[in-house]
Every structure is written in C-alpha cells, then in structure tokens.
PDB file of C-alpha atoms and ligand atoms in Angstrom:
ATOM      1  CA  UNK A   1     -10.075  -6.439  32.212  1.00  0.00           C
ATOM      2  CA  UNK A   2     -11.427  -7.349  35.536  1.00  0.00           C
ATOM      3  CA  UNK A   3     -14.063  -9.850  35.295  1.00  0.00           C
ATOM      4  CA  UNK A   4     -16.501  -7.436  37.120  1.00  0.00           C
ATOM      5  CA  UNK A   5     -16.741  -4.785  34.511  1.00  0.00           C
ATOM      6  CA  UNK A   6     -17.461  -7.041  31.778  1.00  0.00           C
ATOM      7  CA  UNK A   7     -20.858  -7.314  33.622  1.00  0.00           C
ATOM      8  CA  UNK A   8     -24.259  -5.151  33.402  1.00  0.00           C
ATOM      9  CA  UNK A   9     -25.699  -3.654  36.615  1.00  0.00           C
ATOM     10  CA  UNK A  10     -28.224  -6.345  37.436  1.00  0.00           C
ATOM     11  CA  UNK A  11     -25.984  -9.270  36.552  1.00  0.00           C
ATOM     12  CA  UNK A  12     -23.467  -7.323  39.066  1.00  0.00           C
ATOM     13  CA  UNK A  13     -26.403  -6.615  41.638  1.00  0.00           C
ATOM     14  CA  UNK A  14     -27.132 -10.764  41.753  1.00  0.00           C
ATOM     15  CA  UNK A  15     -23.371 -10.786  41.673  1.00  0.00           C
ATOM     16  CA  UNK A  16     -23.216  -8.610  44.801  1.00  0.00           C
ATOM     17  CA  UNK A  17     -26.356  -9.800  46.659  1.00  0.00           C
ATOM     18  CA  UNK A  18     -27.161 -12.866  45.481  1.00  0.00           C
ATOM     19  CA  UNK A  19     -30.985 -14.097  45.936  1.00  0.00           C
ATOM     20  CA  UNK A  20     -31.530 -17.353  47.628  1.00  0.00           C
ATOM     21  CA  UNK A  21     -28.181 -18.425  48.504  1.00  0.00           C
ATOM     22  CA  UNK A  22     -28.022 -21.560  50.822  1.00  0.00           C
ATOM     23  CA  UNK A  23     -28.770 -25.105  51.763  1.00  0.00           C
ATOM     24  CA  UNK A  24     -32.045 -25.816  52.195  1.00  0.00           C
ATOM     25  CA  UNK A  25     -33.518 -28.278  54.844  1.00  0.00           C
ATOM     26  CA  UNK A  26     -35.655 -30.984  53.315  1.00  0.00           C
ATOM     27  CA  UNK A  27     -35.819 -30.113  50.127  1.00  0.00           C
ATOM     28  CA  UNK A  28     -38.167 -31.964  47.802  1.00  0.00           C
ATOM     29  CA  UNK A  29     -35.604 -31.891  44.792  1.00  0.00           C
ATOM     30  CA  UNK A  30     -31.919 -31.207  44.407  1.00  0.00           C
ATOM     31  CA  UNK A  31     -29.857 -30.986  41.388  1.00  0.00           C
ATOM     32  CA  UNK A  32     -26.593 -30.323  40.651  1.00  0.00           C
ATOM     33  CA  UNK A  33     -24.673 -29.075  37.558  1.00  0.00           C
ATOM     34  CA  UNK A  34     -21.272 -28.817  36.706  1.00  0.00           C
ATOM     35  CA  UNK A  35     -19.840 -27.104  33.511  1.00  0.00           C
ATOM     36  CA  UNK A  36     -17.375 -29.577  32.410  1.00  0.00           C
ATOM     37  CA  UNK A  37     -14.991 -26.747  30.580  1.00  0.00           C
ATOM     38  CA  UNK A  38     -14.361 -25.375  33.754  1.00  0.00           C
ATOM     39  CA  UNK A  39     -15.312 -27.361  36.778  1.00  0.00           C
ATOM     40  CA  UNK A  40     -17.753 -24.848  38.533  1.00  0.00           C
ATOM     41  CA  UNK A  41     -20.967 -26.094  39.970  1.00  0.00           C
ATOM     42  CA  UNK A  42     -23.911 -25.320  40.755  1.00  0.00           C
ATOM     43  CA  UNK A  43     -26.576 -27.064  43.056  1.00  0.00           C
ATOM     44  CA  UNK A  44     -30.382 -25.818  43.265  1.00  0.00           C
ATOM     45  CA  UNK A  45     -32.698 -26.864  46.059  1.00  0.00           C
ATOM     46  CA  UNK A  46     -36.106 -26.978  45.744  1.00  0.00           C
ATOM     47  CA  UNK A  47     -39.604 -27.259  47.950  1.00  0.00           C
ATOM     48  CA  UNK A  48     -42.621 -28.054  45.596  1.00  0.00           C
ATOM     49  CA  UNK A  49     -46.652 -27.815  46.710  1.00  0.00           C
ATOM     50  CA  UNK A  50     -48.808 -29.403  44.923  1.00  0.00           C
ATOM     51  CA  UNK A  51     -46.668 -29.527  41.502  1.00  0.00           C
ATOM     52  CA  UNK A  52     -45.532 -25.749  42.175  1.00  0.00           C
ATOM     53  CA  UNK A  53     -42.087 -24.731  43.004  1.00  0.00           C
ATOM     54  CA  UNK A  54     -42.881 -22.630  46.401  1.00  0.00           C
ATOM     55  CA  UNK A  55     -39.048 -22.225  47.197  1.00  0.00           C
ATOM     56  CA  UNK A  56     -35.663 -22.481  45.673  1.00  0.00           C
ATOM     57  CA  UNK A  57     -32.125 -21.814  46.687  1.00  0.00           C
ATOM     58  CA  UNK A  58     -28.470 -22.801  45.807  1.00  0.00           C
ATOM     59  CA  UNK A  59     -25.025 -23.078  46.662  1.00  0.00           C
ATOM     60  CA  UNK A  60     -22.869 -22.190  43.556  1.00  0.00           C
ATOM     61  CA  UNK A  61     -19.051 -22.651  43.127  1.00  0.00           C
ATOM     62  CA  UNK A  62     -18.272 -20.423  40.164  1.00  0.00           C
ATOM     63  CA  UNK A  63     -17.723 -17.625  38.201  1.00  0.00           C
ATOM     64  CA  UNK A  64     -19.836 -14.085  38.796  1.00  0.00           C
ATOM     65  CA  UNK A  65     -21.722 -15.097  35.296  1.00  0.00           C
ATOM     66  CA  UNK A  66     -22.883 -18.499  36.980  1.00  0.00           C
ATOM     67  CA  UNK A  67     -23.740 -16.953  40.578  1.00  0.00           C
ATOM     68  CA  UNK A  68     -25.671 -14.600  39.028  1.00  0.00           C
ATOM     69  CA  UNK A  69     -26.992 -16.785  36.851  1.00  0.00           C
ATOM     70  CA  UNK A  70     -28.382 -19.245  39.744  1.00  0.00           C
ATOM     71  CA  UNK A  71     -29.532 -16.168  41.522  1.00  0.00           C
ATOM     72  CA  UNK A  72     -32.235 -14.829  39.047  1.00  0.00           C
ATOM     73  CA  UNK A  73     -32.971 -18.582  38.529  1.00  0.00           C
ATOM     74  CA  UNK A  74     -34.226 -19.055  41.932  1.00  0.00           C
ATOM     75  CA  UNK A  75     -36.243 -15.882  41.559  1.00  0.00           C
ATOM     76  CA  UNK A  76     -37.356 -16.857  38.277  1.00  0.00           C
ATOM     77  CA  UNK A  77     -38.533 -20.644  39.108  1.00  0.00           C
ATOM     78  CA  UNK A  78     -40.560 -19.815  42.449  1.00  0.00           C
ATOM     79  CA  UNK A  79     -44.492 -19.423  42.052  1.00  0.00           C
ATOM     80  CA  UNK A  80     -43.970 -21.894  38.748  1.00  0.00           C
ATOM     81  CA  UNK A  81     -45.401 -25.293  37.826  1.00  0.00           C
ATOM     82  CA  UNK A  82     -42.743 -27.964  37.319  1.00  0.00           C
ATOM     83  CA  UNK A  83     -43.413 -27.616  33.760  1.00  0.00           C
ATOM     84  CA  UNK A  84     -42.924 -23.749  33.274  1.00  0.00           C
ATOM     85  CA  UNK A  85     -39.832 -24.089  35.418  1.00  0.00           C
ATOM     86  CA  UNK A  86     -38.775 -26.714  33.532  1.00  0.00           C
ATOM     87  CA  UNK A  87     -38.789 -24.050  29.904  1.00  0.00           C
ATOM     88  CA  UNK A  88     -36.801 -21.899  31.754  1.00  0.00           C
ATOM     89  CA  UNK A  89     -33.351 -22.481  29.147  1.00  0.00           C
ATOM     90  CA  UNK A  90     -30.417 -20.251  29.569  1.00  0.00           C
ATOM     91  CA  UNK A  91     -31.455 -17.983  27.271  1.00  0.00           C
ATOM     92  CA  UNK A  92     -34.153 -16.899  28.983  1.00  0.00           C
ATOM     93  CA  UNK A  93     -31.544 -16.490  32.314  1.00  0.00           C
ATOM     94  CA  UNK A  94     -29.491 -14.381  30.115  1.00  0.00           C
ATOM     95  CA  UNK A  95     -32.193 -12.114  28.534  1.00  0.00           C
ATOM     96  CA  UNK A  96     -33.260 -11.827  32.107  1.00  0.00           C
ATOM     97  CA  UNK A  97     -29.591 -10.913  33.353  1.00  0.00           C
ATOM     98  CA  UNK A  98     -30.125  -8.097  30.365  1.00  0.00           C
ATOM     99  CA  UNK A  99     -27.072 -10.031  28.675  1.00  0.00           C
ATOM    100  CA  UNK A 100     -23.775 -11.564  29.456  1.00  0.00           C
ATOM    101  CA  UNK A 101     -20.519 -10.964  28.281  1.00  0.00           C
ATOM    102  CA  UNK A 102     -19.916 -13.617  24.907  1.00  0.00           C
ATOM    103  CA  UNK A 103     -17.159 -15.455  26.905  1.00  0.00           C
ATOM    104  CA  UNK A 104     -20.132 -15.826  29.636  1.00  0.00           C
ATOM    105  CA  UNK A 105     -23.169 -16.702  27.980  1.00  0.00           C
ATOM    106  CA  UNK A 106     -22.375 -20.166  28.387  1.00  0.00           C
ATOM    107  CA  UNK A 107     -22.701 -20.000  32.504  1.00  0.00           C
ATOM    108  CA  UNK A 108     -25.779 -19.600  32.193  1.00  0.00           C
ATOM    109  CA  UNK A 109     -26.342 -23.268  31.228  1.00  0.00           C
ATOM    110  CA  UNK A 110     -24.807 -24.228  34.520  1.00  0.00           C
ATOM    111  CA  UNK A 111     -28.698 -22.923  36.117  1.00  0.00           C
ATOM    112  CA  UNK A 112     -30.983 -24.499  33.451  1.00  0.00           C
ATOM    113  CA  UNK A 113     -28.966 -27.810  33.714  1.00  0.00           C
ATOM    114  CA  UNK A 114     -29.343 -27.208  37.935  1.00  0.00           C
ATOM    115  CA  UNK A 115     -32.794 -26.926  36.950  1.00  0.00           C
ATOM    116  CA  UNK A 116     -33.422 -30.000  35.075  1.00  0.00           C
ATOM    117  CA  UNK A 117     -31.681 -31.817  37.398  1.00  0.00           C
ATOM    118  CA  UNK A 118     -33.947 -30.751  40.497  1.00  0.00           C
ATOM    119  CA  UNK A 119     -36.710 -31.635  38.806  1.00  0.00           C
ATOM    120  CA  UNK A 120     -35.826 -34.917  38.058  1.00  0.00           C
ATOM    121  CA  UNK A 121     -34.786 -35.600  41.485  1.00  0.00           C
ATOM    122  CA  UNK A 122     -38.136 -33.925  42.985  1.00  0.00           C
ATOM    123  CA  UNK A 123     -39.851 -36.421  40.167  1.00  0.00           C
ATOM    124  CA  UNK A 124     -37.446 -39.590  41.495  1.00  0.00           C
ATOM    125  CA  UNK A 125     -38.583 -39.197  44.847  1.00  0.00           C
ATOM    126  CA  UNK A 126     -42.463 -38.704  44.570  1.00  0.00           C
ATOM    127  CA  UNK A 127     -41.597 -41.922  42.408  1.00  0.00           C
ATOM    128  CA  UNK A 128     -42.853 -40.527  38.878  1.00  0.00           C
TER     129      UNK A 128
HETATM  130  S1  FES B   1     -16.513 -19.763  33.911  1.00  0.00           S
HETATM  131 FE1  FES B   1     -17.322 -21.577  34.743  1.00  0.00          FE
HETATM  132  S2  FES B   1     -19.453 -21.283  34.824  1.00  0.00           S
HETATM  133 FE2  FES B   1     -18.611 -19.385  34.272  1.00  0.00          FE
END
C-alpha cells in the first residue's frame, strides 16, 4: 500500500503543504532530532519573546508521518510559553494529526524530541 493512503486528510494536508517549512535566520533555539531506527531527522527553529515561542519552523528529512508531524508542531508551539511547548509529547502531535497509522505513531517522537532539543538550546544560549 502506498505510504500516502495509510494517512488521514489532515496528516496528508501537512503532508502536502507543510506549515513552516525552512531555515530560519537568527533563531534563538535550534534542535535537532533524529529517529535512530531509521535515520530521518528533524530540526526545529525557534524565535522566543519574552519566554514565548513567537515563531517556529523546520527542515525535516523523513517520512510523510514525521513531516507532518513537524508541521502541526510548529503550528502547535507558536503563541506558547517555553513550558507549555515544552508538554507538547507526541501524543498530543498525533491526536492533533487525528491519528497515525500504528507503523507511524512513532514519527511523531521525531517533533517532541525537536522540541526538547530547541528549548534546551534557546535555554544554553540565554545561559540558563
Ligand atoms: S519512518 Fe522515520 S520518522 Fe517516520
């Protein structure tokens, strides 16, 4: 079965448009994430305000599941505090995605562990 039709229409709409993709000059944070079954990557940029994310992007080498996956993400961190971004698991990226197909769900990880690792780097920098 093709990969594609495994997928639900929003996890094929990120698929098809994704949200956010791109460098990003001077970002405050950057993290990258690789799954280590399968080599893909991920890296998230962030710009942070005054402890707010006010702008994310990324540049994903992957799977549909894990482009769609940082897509949403980058939707779903922007406007949040460091700390709500930071509860954002993969879970919540795949309830968001309205599911992913069981061999998938694990992609998913790829953009909370992208996550984690931005905002550590945003945190090494300010020097917290
Ligand atoms: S198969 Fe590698 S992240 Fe999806």
């Amino acid at each position: 079965m093709p990969e594609e039709t495994a997928y639900n229409q929003i996890v094929i709409d990120h698929l098809k448009h994704p949200r956010n993709m791109g460098e990003m000059e001077n970002p405050d944070g950057v993290g990258e994430a690789q799954n280590p079954v399968c080599g893909d990557t991920m890296r998230l940029f962030i710009k942070v305000e005054m402890d707010r994310i006010s702008g994310a992007t990324f540049l994903t080498f992957g799977c549909g599941a894990a482009i769609a996956s940082s897509s949403i993400a980058t939707e779903m961190i922007k406007g949040k505090t460091i700390d709500e971004a930071l509860k954002i698991s993969d879970q919540v990226i795949t309830k968001a995605l309205g599911g992913l197909p069981p061999t998938k769900v694990h992609c998913s990880i790829l953009a909370e562990k992208a996550i984690h690792a931005a905002v550590l780097d945003y945190r090494k920098r300010r020097g917290g």
